[in-house]
Structure formats: structure tokens, C-alpha cells
Amino acid sequence: MPVHPWHTSPRRIALRGSAAVVAALTALSLAACSTAPSQEPAPAGDGELKGEVTFWHSFTQGPRAEYMERMAEEFEAEHPDVDIKIETFSWGEFQTKWTTGLAAGQVPDLSTALPNQVVNMINVGALAPLDDVIDEIGRDRFAEAALREGTADGVSHSIPIYSHAQVMWYRADLLEAAGLDVPETWDELKEAAVALTTGPDQYGLSVPMGTNDLMGARFLNFYLQSAGESLLDEDGRANLTSDAAIDGIEYWVDMYDKTSPEGSVNYNVLDQATLFYQGKTAFDFNSGFQISGVVGTSPQLEGSIKAAPLPRLEAGDDLYGGETSNIATVVWEKSDVQEEAKAFLEFLFQDEDYIQFLHSVPGGMLPALSDIAEKPEYLDDETLTRHADSIAVVSEAVPMGTAIGMDDGPLVQSGILTSQAVIEKMFQDIVLNGTPVKDAAKAAEDQLNQLFVSAGVSF
């Protein structure tokens, strides 16, 4: 199976957790109140390293998982008194594992995390400061926006290990055969997607609404970004009832009806991506991971897939960044081997090894270190060369976007937007129950604002 950043079918699972999302942010805050992060980072000491470092990551299969295992073995060879214990979870399992584990005092020493998860972790005092490690690697090598997503009160709590951005992927061969241009606007996308929905195995665009993922929020966020808005208003409240939001909801409901398989009402990101991998959808929204997905599933289609910027409301509108993910690494405050965890984290960023990590999914994982992106050793990759134009589209989108709901920096609301499936349930209510769009939007907006307040947000 192709590697994908959100896959829910892991190659190897050391421990399994429920795939259900835990909603108890308030309870977590209470459970974590005695473990607020220290304000002074512990120095990355020069003394002897020893102890067992538990490392949770979500690179659940293929070369990425193998890379982490190899790096752990190499670090242990250099530091014989350190044991790196790797436990692997899908992203959905990790969400459950860390939230339940924090309350029970069972969290790792080091882990990967999604940007919106990092915000929640900071909010409940779960993470150790990492400014010392960032400075050792080289602060100016990281994008400021990527570091800002993990920074609170001037203290950095996460380090991005790679970046990717959402763009529009399309089948160039299908567009050419139909005499259609690459869509630049939402209206043009709808026209093309409808035209290319030709049978039970060929859809224009799948519209995913599954409640065990964030895809409904993602698609609506794209539309709002194109209108100069966000899923949060300027005061931090949910924004689902503005004119642009209602237009966006209606747009995606209409696209579901006209261009999408009925089953997509329950799709998560893997279901969604797999249709494109198999050649059953003409368009999809995703990152450079689409390349490896298609190559691994339908290699005969590799030369037919291309990327374009996200659609705009009008062709003359400026390009925008709909969603950028700076996949994070964090050290946990409860760890009693923080020095060892930080040393291993820094070890992962050695240039030669780091480039090998990026090449494990070329084009899917873009460098978090700006200088690496220019190195001949990084650029010397056949996949990067073959898909240079599409990867350039993704690369140009990275600095324009943020994680969902983090347009103005890290907010607790951003984690709630993507973990509670409120927007996805809103879409399902409209599609399955026939609830009027404005009624469903108002109910979802009110529910989100209540969740924000319960998590300690004040307006």
C-alpha cells in the first residue's frame, strides 16, 4: 500500500488504541494542571546519556518507519546506555492514545504530532520547551511560521520534521480527452468535475464527510480561504454562518450530489485518496503524497497526474494557501529522560540522514530546513525530477498556508475544529437528513463555540 501521511492502516502497530477521538479537553486540562511546562528549557547536556526513551511516531509503514528504526539503532550504537523504544500508531490512534495517556500518566518521552494536536498539548501543559534543540540545529534554518505554530508565551514546544501543503491534483489525460482546461475557479472545477463524472468507476471529485476524520472541515476551509475568511472569525469564534461559509457549504453539498460516490459521506482521507490512486476520480485535494500513492497503486497513471493551485472564487483573485501541515516532533514534560530524548531528536536532523528520510517519500515530505531544499544531494532524486512542476506548486503553497484554524497563530480552537467532527456531522445532517443548510450551519457553529468555551476559551 502506498505511504500517506494520514493512513489508518499501519504496517506495524506496537500498541493499539481506539480510533475514536477523545473530546475531553477540559478534563485533560484538569489532569495536567500539576505538570505545567517549565519556563526555562533544560540544557542539552554534555554528560553521559543513559535510560530508555519511548518514542511514539505515526510513520506506520514503509521506508519512513524503517528509517526511524535504523536511526534508533545508530543512536544506540553511539550511546550504548540508551535504549530507544519505538511504538507506532496511526494518526487517529495517536490522538486517542495521547489524550487518554496524559490523564493516566502514560505518555512517551518523544513523539510526532500534527500541528493542531500540538496546540492542545501546549494548552494542557504536556510539552517540554525545545528552544535549546532548535538553536542547536539552527533556528534560522526553519521557517518562522512553522516554529510559530508550536510557540506559546515565547517558548517553543515543537520542531517541524517536514512540511506539506494541500493543492489540487488532477488527471491531465482526462481533461485533455474531454477538451477541458485546468480549472482555476470553483465554478470551473464544478463544471469539469460534472463533465468527468461518467460512470460507476469514474467520478469527477469525491467529497468526503466521514466523522472519523477532518476532511469536511478541510474542504470547507479551502472555500473560506479563497473568500478571504477562515473557519474562525476575527474574535476566534466559529465561522459557519457568514455568507461565504453558507456559500461554501452549499457548494460542497452540491458537488457531493453531482460528482461524488454516495459512500463518500463516510469517507476518511485514506478512502478519499485511494480513489485517486486507483484512477477513479479526476480531481482530488491533497499534498505531494499523491505521487507515491499513485505510483504504488496505479503506476501506469504516474505520467497523467499533475498539481495546480487551489481554486479561487474568480480567476483574477490572488493565490492563497488553503492548508499547510508542518508535521511536528515534541518532547513530553512528564519525561524523566528529556536530555536523551532531545539528543535523539537532534540526531534525526543530520543532513545526510535527514535527506534520506525525505527521499523515503519524495515530494510528499518537503524539507523543514530551508537549506536542505537547495542541496544537490536532496534535489538529485528521480521522482523529484519527474514531478518538478507539481512539487513546485506544493512548495509555493507551503509558506502561504497554515494548519486549519491557525491563521493568526496557535489557538485551542484549531484543535477542536479538526478533532470533534462537528463540521463533518453538519454535512452529514444536511445530506442524510435533509436539514436546511442554514439551520445545520447555525447548530454546528453554536456547538463549536460551546466546545471552545468548555476548553477554556473566552470571547
Short mmCIF file of C-alpha atoms in Angstrom, two decimals:
data_model
loop_
_atom_site.label_atom_id
_atom_site.label_comp_id
_atom_site.label_asym_id
_atom_site.label_seq_id
_atom_site.Cartn_x
_atom_site.Cartn_y
_atom_site.Cartn_z
CA MET A 1 0.00 0.00 0.00
CA PRO A 2 1.34 3.50 -0.77
CA VAL A 3 2.63 5.68 2.01
CA HIS A 4 0.33 8.51 3.03
CA PRO A 5 0.68 10.93 5.95
CA TRP A 6 -2.81 10.15 7.25
CA HIS A 7 -3.01 6.43 6.62
CA THR A 8 -5.08 4.47 9.10
CA SER A 9 -3.81 1.02 8.07
CA PRO A 10 -0.39 0.75 9.75
CA ARG A 11 2.44 -1.56 8.67
CA ARG A 12 3.31 -2.30 12.27
CA ILE A 13 1.45 -1.35 15.43
CA ALA A 14 3.30 -1.82 18.70
CA LEU A 15 0.35 -0.77 20.81
CA ARG A 16 -3.19 -0.20 19.62
CA GLY A 17 -5.65 2.41 20.80
CA SER A 18 -9.22 3.17 19.87
CA ALA A 19 -9.66 5.15 16.68
CA ALA A 20 -12.34 7.27 18.32
CA VAL A 21 -11.46 10.89 19.02
CA VAL A 22 -11.41 11.95 22.64
CA ALA A 23 -13.36 15.14 23.32
CA ALA A 24 -12.46 15.79 26.95
CA LEU A 25 -10.11 18.77 26.61
CA THR A 26 -11.41 20.25 29.83
CA ALA A 27 -10.74 17.04 31.73
CA LEU A 28 -7.27 16.93 30.25
CA SER A 29 -6.61 20.45 31.46
CA LEU A 30 -7.51 19.41 35.00
CA ALA A 31 -5.45 16.23 34.77
CA ALA A 32 -2.43 18.12 33.52
CA CYS A 33 -2.61 21.14 35.82
CA SER A 34 0.15 19.77 38.03
CA THR A 35 2.53 19.29 35.11
CA ALA A 36 2.73 22.74 33.54
CA PRO A 37 5.84 23.08 31.38
CA SER A 38 8.90 24.68 32.89
CA GLN A 39 9.68 28.14 31.57
CA GLU A 40 13.43 27.55 31.39
CA PRO A 41 14.50 24.86 28.90
CA ALA A 42 16.72 22.16 30.29
CA PRO A 43 20.12 22.35 28.62
CA ALA A 44 21.06 19.64 26.14
CA GLY A 45 23.78 18.46 28.48
CA ASP A 46 27.20 17.12 27.58
CA GLY A 47 27.14 14.37 30.20
CA GLU A 48 26.68 10.66 29.66
CA LEU A 49 23.33 9.73 28.17
CA LYS A 50 21.50 6.78 29.66
CA GLY A 51 17.99 5.45 30.03
CA GLU A 52 15.08 4.22 27.94
CA VAL A 53 13.47 6.72 25.55
CA THR A 54 9.96 5.81 24.44
CA PHE A 55 9.31 7.26 21.00
CA TRP A 56 5.79 7.29 19.57
CA HIS A 57 5.56 8.09 15.89
CA SER A 58 2.90 7.80 13.20
CA PHE A 59 5.07 6.74 10.29
CA THR A 60 3.27 3.44 10.30
CA GLN A 61 4.63 1.73 7.23
CA GLY A 62 7.27 1.52 4.55
CA PRO A 63 10.56 3.39 4.26
CA ARG A 64 9.68 6.06 6.82
CA ALA A 65 9.14 3.52 9.59
CA GLU A 66 12.26 1.64 8.57
CA TYR A 67 14.24 4.89 8.63
CA MET A 68 13.22 5.60 12.22
CA GLU A 69 14.17 2.08 13.27
CA ARG A 70 17.57 2.48 11.62
CA MET A 71 18.20 5.85 13.24
CA ALA A 72 17.31 4.41 16.64
CA GLU A 73 19.84 1.60 16.12
CA GLU A 74 22.55 4.05 15.05
CA PHE A 75 21.89 6.32 18.05
CA GLU A 76 22.03 3.34 20.41
CA ALA A 77 25.34 2.30 18.86
CA GLU A 78 26.77 5.74 19.67
CA HIS A 79 25.17 5.77 23.13
CA PRO A 80 25.21 2.19 24.46
CA ASP A 81 23.41 3.12 27.67
CA VAL A 82 20.38 4.48 25.80
CA ASP A 83 17.55 2.29 24.57
CA ILE A 84 15.13 3.82 22.03
CA LYS A 85 11.80 2.04 22.31
CA ILE A 86 9.66 2.75 19.26
CA GLU A 87 5.88 2.39 19.37
CA THR A 88 3.91 3.15 16.22
CA PHE A 89 0.34 4.40 15.90
CA SER A 90 -1.78 5.71 13.09
CA TRP A 91 -2.62 9.41 13.43
CA GLY A 92 -6.13 8.60 14.61
CA GLU A 93 -4.90 6.12 17.19
CA PHE A 94 -2.29 8.59 18.40
CA GLN A 95 -4.98 11.20 19.10
CA THR A 96 -6.74 8.74 21.39
CA LYS A 97 -3.51 7.40 22.86
CA TRP A 98 -2.07 10.72 23.98
CA THR A 99 -5.30 12.16 25.36
CA THR A 100 -6.13 9.08 27.42
CA GLY A 101 -2.47 8.52 28.26
CA LEU A 102 -1.94 12.01 29.62
CA ALA A 103 -4.75 11.61 32.13
CA ALA A 104 -3.31 8.24 33.18
CA GLY A 105 0.29 9.45 33.26
CA GLN A 106 1.26 7.16 30.39
CA VAL A 107 2.79 9.30 27.69
CA PRO A 108 6.03 8.86 25.74
CA ASP A 109 9.27 10.77 26.07
CA LEU A 110 9.31 11.83 22.42
CA SER A 111 6.67 11.74 19.69
CA THR A 112 5.50 13.08 16.39
CA ALA A 113 2.29 15.13 16.33
CA LEU A 114 0.04 17.03 13.96
CA PRO A 115 0.04 20.84 14.30
CA ASN A 116 -3.46 21.01 15.76
CA GLN A 117 -2.59 18.33 18.29
CA VAL A 118 0.42 20.37 19.39
CA VAL A 119 -1.86 23.30 20.24
CA ASN A 120 -3.95 21.08 22.53
CA MET A 121 -0.82 19.61 24.10
CA ILE A 122 0.52 23.08 24.87
CA ASN A 123 -2.84 24.09 26.31
CA VAL A 124 -2.77 21.26 28.86
CA GLY A 125 0.91 21.75 29.78
CA ALA A 126 2.04 18.46 28.29
CA LEU A 127 5.17 19.52 26.40
CA ALA A 128 8.72 20.41 27.33
CA PRO A 129 10.40 23.51 25.85
CA LEU A 130 12.59 22.84 22.80
CA ASP A 131 14.32 26.16 22.17
CA ASP A 132 17.66 24.61 23.09
CA VAL A 133 17.32 21.90 20.42
CA ILE A 134 16.11 24.39 17.80
CA ASP A 135 19.12 26.59 18.46
CA GLU A 136 21.48 23.62 18.20
CA ILE A 137 20.00 22.60 14.82
CA GLY A 138 19.90 26.23 13.67
CA ARG A 139 16.87 28.42 14.28
CA ASP A 140 17.30 30.33 11.05
CA ARG A 141 17.07 27.07 9.07
CA PHE A 142 13.39 26.69 9.99
CA ALA A 143 10.51 28.70 8.58
CA GLU A 144 9.31 31.19 11.16
CA ALA A 145 5.67 30.26 10.57
CA ALA A 146 6.39 26.58 11.20
CA LEU A 147 8.04 27.33 14.55
CA ARG A 148 5.30 29.80 15.48
CA GLU A 149 2.68 27.02 15.36
CA GLY A 150 4.35 25.40 18.37
CA THR A 151 5.23 28.57 20.28
CA ALA A 152 3.36 29.93 23.29
CA ASP A 153 4.44 32.81 25.53
CA GLY A 154 7.72 32.98 23.63
CA VAL A 155 8.63 29.34 24.32
CA SER A 156 8.91 26.78 21.51
CA HIS A 157 7.38 23.37 22.19
CA SER A 158 7.66 21.60 18.83
CA ILE A 159 10.07 21.16 15.93
CA PRO A 160 8.77 20.54 12.40
CA ILE A 161 10.27 17.44 10.81
CA TYR A 162 8.75 18.04 7.37
CA SER A 163 6.12 20.15 5.66
CA HIS A 164 3.48 19.66 3.01
CA ALA A 165 0.59 21.68 1.65
CA GLN A 166 -2.79 20.94 0.10
CA VAL A 167 -3.14 21.62 -3.61
CA MET A 168 -5.49 20.49 -6.38
CA TRP A 169 -4.44 17.28 -8.14
CA TYR A 170 -5.92 16.40 -11.49
CA ARG A 171 -5.77 13.84 -14.27
CA ALA A 172 -4.30 15.69 -17.23
CA ASP A 173 -5.19 12.88 -19.63
CA LEU A 174 -8.89 13.02 -18.74
CA LEU A 175 -9.04 16.79 -19.09
CA GLU A 176 -7.28 16.65 -22.45
CA ALA A 177 -9.59 13.91 -23.75
CA ALA A 178 -12.62 15.97 -22.74
CA GLY A 179 -11.21 19.18 -24.20
CA LEU A 180 -11.21 20.88 -20.79
CA ASP A 181 -8.72 23.36 -19.34
CA VAL A 182 -7.27 23.03 -15.85
CA PRO A 183 -9.83 24.72 -13.55
CA GLU A 184 -8.80 27.96 -11.89
CA THR A 185 -12.06 28.76 -10.10
CA TRP A 186 -14.59 26.82 -8.05
CA ASP A 187 -17.18 27.20 -10.80
CA GLU A 188 -14.75 25.84 -13.38
CA LEU A 189 -13.92 22.93 -11.09
CA LYS A 190 -17.59 22.07 -10.73
CA GLU A 191 -18.13 22.24 -14.48
CA ALA A 192 -15.14 19.98 -15.16
CA ALA A 193 -15.93 17.54 -12.35
CA VAL A 194 -19.52 17.15 -13.52
CA ALA A 195 -18.35 16.55 -17.10
CA LEU A 196 -15.87 13.89 -15.95
CA THR A 197 -18.38 12.01 -13.79
CA THR A 198 -19.17 9.38 -16.40
CA GLY A 199 -19.96 6.11 -14.66
CA PRO A 200 -19.78 3.93 -11.57
CA ASP A 201 -15.99 3.82 -11.71
CA GLN A 202 -15.29 7.38 -12.84
CA TYR A 203 -16.15 10.39 -10.70
CA GLY A 204 -15.16 13.99 -11.11
CA LEU A 205 -14.36 14.63 -7.44
CA SER A 206 -15.15 12.75 -4.27
CA VAL A 207 -16.44 14.92 -1.42
CA PRO A 208 -15.55 13.22 1.90
CA MET A 209 -17.68 13.73 5.02
CA GLY A 210 -16.61 10.93 7.37
CA THR A 211 -16.86 11.72 11.08
CA ASN A 212 -13.61 9.93 12.00
CA ASP A 213 -11.54 12.46 10.09
CA LEU A 214 -11.26 16.19 9.36
CA MET A 215 -11.98 16.16 5.65
CA GLY A 216 -15.26 18.09 5.78
CA ALA A 217 -13.52 20.85 7.71
CA ARG A 218 -10.62 20.78 5.26
CA PHE A 219 -12.78 21.18 2.15
CA LEU A 220 -14.87 23.96 3.69
CA ASN A 221 -11.71 25.69 4.87
CA PHE A 222 -10.41 25.79 1.28
CA TYR A 223 -13.51 27.62 0.12
CA LEU A 224 -13.43 30.09 3.01
CA GLN A 225 -9.74 30.80 2.47
CA SER A 226 -10.47 31.65 -1.16
CA ALA A 227 -13.04 34.17 0.10
CA GLY A 228 -10.53 35.74 2.47
CA GLU A 229 -12.12 34.17 5.55
CA SER A 230 -11.43 31.30 7.91
CA LEU A 231 -13.32 28.73 9.94
CA LEU A 232 -12.73 31.16 12.82
CA ASP A 233 -13.80 34.80 12.77
CA GLU A 234 -11.60 37.68 13.92
CA ASP A 235 -12.71 37.12 17.54
CA GLY A 236 -11.86 33.42 17.49
CA ARG A 237 -15.45 32.20 17.25
CA ALA A 238 -16.58 29.56 14.78
CA ASN A 239 -17.47 30.95 11.38
CA LEU A 240 -20.07 28.75 9.70
CA THR A 241 -22.90 31.22 9.07
CA SER A 242 -21.24 34.05 7.16
CA ASP A 243 -22.34 34.47 3.56
CA ALA A 244 -19.09 32.90 2.37
CA ALA A 245 -19.45 29.95 4.75
CA ILE A 246 -23.03 29.26 3.64
CA ASP A 247 -21.93 29.50 0.01
CA GLY A 248 -19.12 27.05 0.72
CA ILE A 249 -21.35 24.55 2.48
CA GLU A 250 -23.87 24.71 -0.36
CA TYR A 251 -21.06 24.30 -2.90
CA TRP A 252 -19.76 21.10 -1.32
CA VAL A 253 -23.23 19.63 -0.81
CA ASP A 254 -23.96 20.25 -4.49
CA MET A 255 -20.63 18.72 -5.50
CA TYR A 256 -21.40 15.68 -3.37
CA ASP A 257 -24.72 15.25 -5.18
CA LYS A 258 -23.30 15.73 -8.69
CA THR A 259 -19.72 14.42 -8.75
CA SER A 260 -19.13 12.09 -5.82
CA PRO A 261 -19.84 8.44 -4.93
CA GLU A 262 -22.57 8.08 -2.31
CA GLY A 263 -20.19 6.28 0.01
CA SER A 264 -18.04 9.37 0.39
CA VAL A 265 -20.47 10.62 3.03
CA ASN A 266 -18.46 8.32 5.32
CA TYR A 267 -15.01 8.67 3.74
CA ASN A 268 -11.85 9.45 5.66
CA VAL A 269 -8.70 10.68 3.98
CA LEU A 270 -7.45 7.22 3.05
CA ASP A 271 -10.75 6.30 1.40
CA GLN A 272 -10.64 9.61 -0.43
CA ALA A 273 -7.05 9.32 -1.59
CA THR A 274 -7.41 5.69 -2.66
CA LEU A 275 -10.00 6.61 -5.29
CA PHE A 276 -7.49 8.98 -6.88
CA TYR A 277 -4.70 6.41 -6.56
CA GLN A 278 -6.89 3.93 -8.44
CA GLY A 279 -7.74 6.41 -11.18
CA LYS A 280 -11.42 6.61 -10.22
CA THR A 281 -11.52 10.36 -9.58
CA ALA A 282 -10.38 13.11 -11.92
CA PHE A 283 -9.62 15.62 -9.16
CA ASP A 284 -8.54 15.47 -5.54
CA PHE A 285 -7.14 17.82 -2.93
CA ASN A 286 -4.01 16.61 -1.23
CA SER A 287 -0.27 17.11 -0.87
CA GLY A 288 2.71 15.67 -2.71
CA PHE A 289 1.95 12.32 -1.09
CA GLN A 290 -0.39 11.76 -4.04
CA ILE A 291 2.66 10.94 -6.14
CA SER A 292 3.74 7.94 -4.07
CA GLY A 293 0.12 6.87 -3.71
CA VAL A 294 -0.45 6.70 -7.45
CA VAL A 295 2.96 5.12 -8.12
CA GLY A 296 2.26 2.40 -5.56
CA THR A 297 -1.28 1.68 -6.74
CA SER A 298 -1.56 2.56 -10.44
CA PRO A 299 1.96 3.21 -11.75
CA GLN A 300 0.65 3.45 -15.31
CA LEU A 301 -1.07 6.73 -14.31
CA GLU A 302 2.04 8.43 -12.89
CA GLY A 303 2.61 10.50 -16.02
CA SER A 304 -1.03 11.68 -16.04
CA ILE A 305 -1.25 13.29 -12.60
CA LYS A 306 -0.38 16.92 -12.05
CA ALA A 307 -0.86 19.57 -9.38
CA ALA A 308 -2.35 23.05 -9.65
CA PRO A 309 -3.08 25.81 -7.12
CA LEU A 310 -6.31 25.62 -5.13
CA PRO A 311 -9.32 27.08 -6.96
CA ARG A 312 -10.31 30.70 -6.43
CA LEU A 313 -13.66 32.45 -6.49
CA GLU A 314 -12.64 34.49 -9.54
CA ALA A 315 -9.80 33.78 -11.99
CA GLY A 316 -8.13 37.12 -11.21
CA ASP A 317 -8.06 36.54 -7.45
CA ASP A 318 -4.73 36.10 -5.72
CA LEU A 319 -3.43 32.61 -4.99
CA TYR A 320 -3.75 31.57 -1.36
CA GLY A 321 -2.58 28.81 0.93
CA GLY A 322 -5.51 26.68 1.99
CA GLU A 323 -3.73 24.41 4.44
CA THR A 324 -0.11 23.75 5.30
CA SER A 325 0.92 20.96 7.66
CA ASN A 326 4.23 21.27 9.46
CA ILE A 327 4.47 17.79 10.96
CA ALA A 328 5.90 18.20 14.43
CA THR A 329 8.15 16.39 16.86
CA VAL A 330 7.73 17.02 20.59
CA VAL A 331 9.32 16.07 23.89
CA TRP A 332 6.92 15.42 26.74
CA GLU A 333 7.11 17.31 30.00
CA LYS A 334 6.49 14.17 32.09
CA SER A 335 9.60 12.50 30.64
CA ASP A 336 12.44 11.81 33.07
CA VAL A 337 14.86 11.35 30.15
CA GLN A 338 14.34 14.68 28.43
CA GLU A 339 18.05 15.12 27.77
CA GLU A 340 18.23 11.78 25.99
CA ALA A 341 15.01 12.43 24.06
CA LYS A 342 16.29 15.80 22.92
CA ALA A 343 19.62 14.31 21.88
CA PHE A 344 17.87 11.71 19.72
CA LEU A 345 15.59 14.37 18.24
CA GLU A 346 18.61 16.46 17.23
CA PHE A 347 20.23 13.29 15.84
CA LEU A 348 17.36 12.93 13.34
CA PHE A 349 18.30 16.23 11.65
CA GLN A 350 21.81 15.30 10.49
CA ASP A 351 21.92 16.43 6.88
CA GLU A 352 22.76 13.18 5.10
CA ASP A 353 20.35 11.09 7.15
CA TYR A 354 17.63 13.72 7.02
CA ILE A 355 17.81 13.79 3.22
CA GLN A 356 17.38 10.01 3.17
CA PHE A 357 14.29 10.42 5.32
CA LEU A 358 12.82 12.97 2.90
CA HIS A 359 13.62 10.71 -0.06
CA SER A 360 11.63 7.90 1.52
CA VAL A 361 8.54 9.70 0.16
CA PRO A 362 9.95 12.15 -2.39
CA GLY A 363 7.68 15.10 -2.99
CA GLY A 364 5.43 14.11 -0.11
CA MET A 365 7.74 15.30 2.63
CA LEU A 366 9.25 18.70 1.88
CA PRO A 367 12.25 19.84 3.92
CA ALA A 368 11.60 21.67 7.16
CA LEU A 369 15.14 23.03 6.88
CA SER A 370 15.37 25.68 4.18
CA ASP A 371 18.99 24.98 3.25
CA ILE A 372 18.30 21.29 2.66
CA ALA A 373 15.84 22.20 -0.10
CA GLU A 374 18.72 23.70 -2.10
CA LYS A 375 21.26 20.93 -1.62
CA PRO A 376 22.19 18.92 -4.74
CA GLU A 377 22.02 15.74 -2.65
CA TYR A 378 18.36 16.43 -1.93
CA LEU A 379 17.44 17.53 -5.45
CA ASP A 380 19.16 14.51 -7.01
CA ASP A 381 16.12 12.24 -6.94
CA GLU A 382 14.31 10.79 -9.95
CA THR A 383 10.81 11.36 -8.56
CA LEU A 384 11.56 14.96 -7.67
CA THR A 385 12.86 15.48 -11.20
CA ARG A 386 9.92 13.81 -12.96
CA HIS A 387 7.35 15.77 -10.95
CA ALA A 388 9.29 19.01 -10.62
CA ASP A 389 6.41 21.20 -11.83
CA SER A 390 3.86 19.68 -9.44
CA ILE A 391 6.25 19.72 -6.49
CA ALA A 392 6.95 23.38 -7.23
CA VAL A 393 3.19 24.06 -6.91
CA VAL A 394 3.16 22.35 -3.50
CA SER A 395 6.35 24.12 -2.39
CA GLU A 396 4.94 27.51 -3.34
CA ALA A 397 1.78 26.79 -1.34
CA VAL A 398 3.64 25.86 1.86
CA PRO A 399 4.56 29.39 3.05
CA MET A 400 1.11 30.75 2.12
CA GLY A 401 -0.90 28.46 4.40
CA THR A 402 -1.24 27.30 7.98
CA ALA A 403 -2.85 24.42 9.82
CA ILE A 404 -6.64 24.71 9.91
CA GLY A 405 -7.75 27.48 12.28
CA MET A 406 -4.22 28.76 12.90
CA ASP A 407 -4.26 31.73 10.55
CA ASP A 408 -3.45 34.05 13.47
CA GLY A 409 -1.21 31.66 15.37
CA PRO A 410 -1.73 28.65 17.65
CA LEU A 411 -5.24 28.57 19.08
CA VAL A 412 -7.02 25.94 21.16
CA GLN A 413 -9.95 26.29 18.78
CA SER A 414 -7.89 24.88 15.92
CA GLY A 415 -7.53 21.52 17.65
CA ILE A 416 -11.25 21.38 18.35
CA LEU A 417 -12.15 22.24 14.75
CA THR A 418 -10.28 19.21 13.49
CA SER A 419 -10.85 16.65 16.23
CA GLN A 420 -14.53 16.83 17.15
CA ALA A 421 -16.15 16.12 13.75
CA VAL A 422 -18.70 18.88 14.26
CA ILE A 423 -18.37 20.13 10.69
CA GLU A 424 -18.43 16.61 9.29
CA LYS A 425 -21.61 15.82 11.23
CA MET A 426 -23.10 19.06 9.93
CA PHE A 427 -22.52 17.92 6.35
CA GLN A 428 -23.98 14.51 7.09
CA ASP A 429 -27.03 16.10 8.69
CA ILE A 430 -27.64 18.10 5.54
CA VAL A 431 -27.02 15.23 3.12
CA LEU A 432 -28.65 12.36 5.02
CA ASN A 433 -31.42 14.12 6.93
CA GLY A 434 -32.26 16.94 4.59
CA THR A 435 -31.70 19.58 7.26
CA PRO A 436 -31.63 23.07 5.68
CA VAL A 437 -28.09 24.36 5.24
CA LYS A 438 -28.54 27.49 7.34
CA ASP A 439 -30.13 25.53 10.22
CA ALA A 440 -27.39 22.90 10.24
CA ALA A 441 -24.68 25.55 9.99
CA LYS A 442 -26.09 27.54 12.91
CA ALA A 443 -26.37 24.44 15.09
CA ALA A 444 -22.78 23.40 14.28
CA GLU A 445 -21.47 26.92 14.87
CA ASP A 446 -23.17 27.06 18.28
CA GLN A 447 -21.80 23.63 19.20
CA LEU A 448 -18.26 24.59 18.30
CA ASN A 449 -18.43 27.81 20.29
CA GLN A 450 -19.69 25.86 23.30
CA LEU A 451 -16.77 23.45 22.94
CA PHE A 452 -14.37 26.40 22.73
CA VAL A 453 -15.71 27.83 25.98
CA SER A 454 -15.58 24.41 27.68
CA ALA A 455 -11.91 24.19 26.71
CA GLY A 456 -11.20 27.50 28.48
CA VAL A 457 -11.51 29.95 25.59
CA SER A 458 -13.05 33.29 26.49
CA PHE A 459 -14.52 35.68 23.96
#
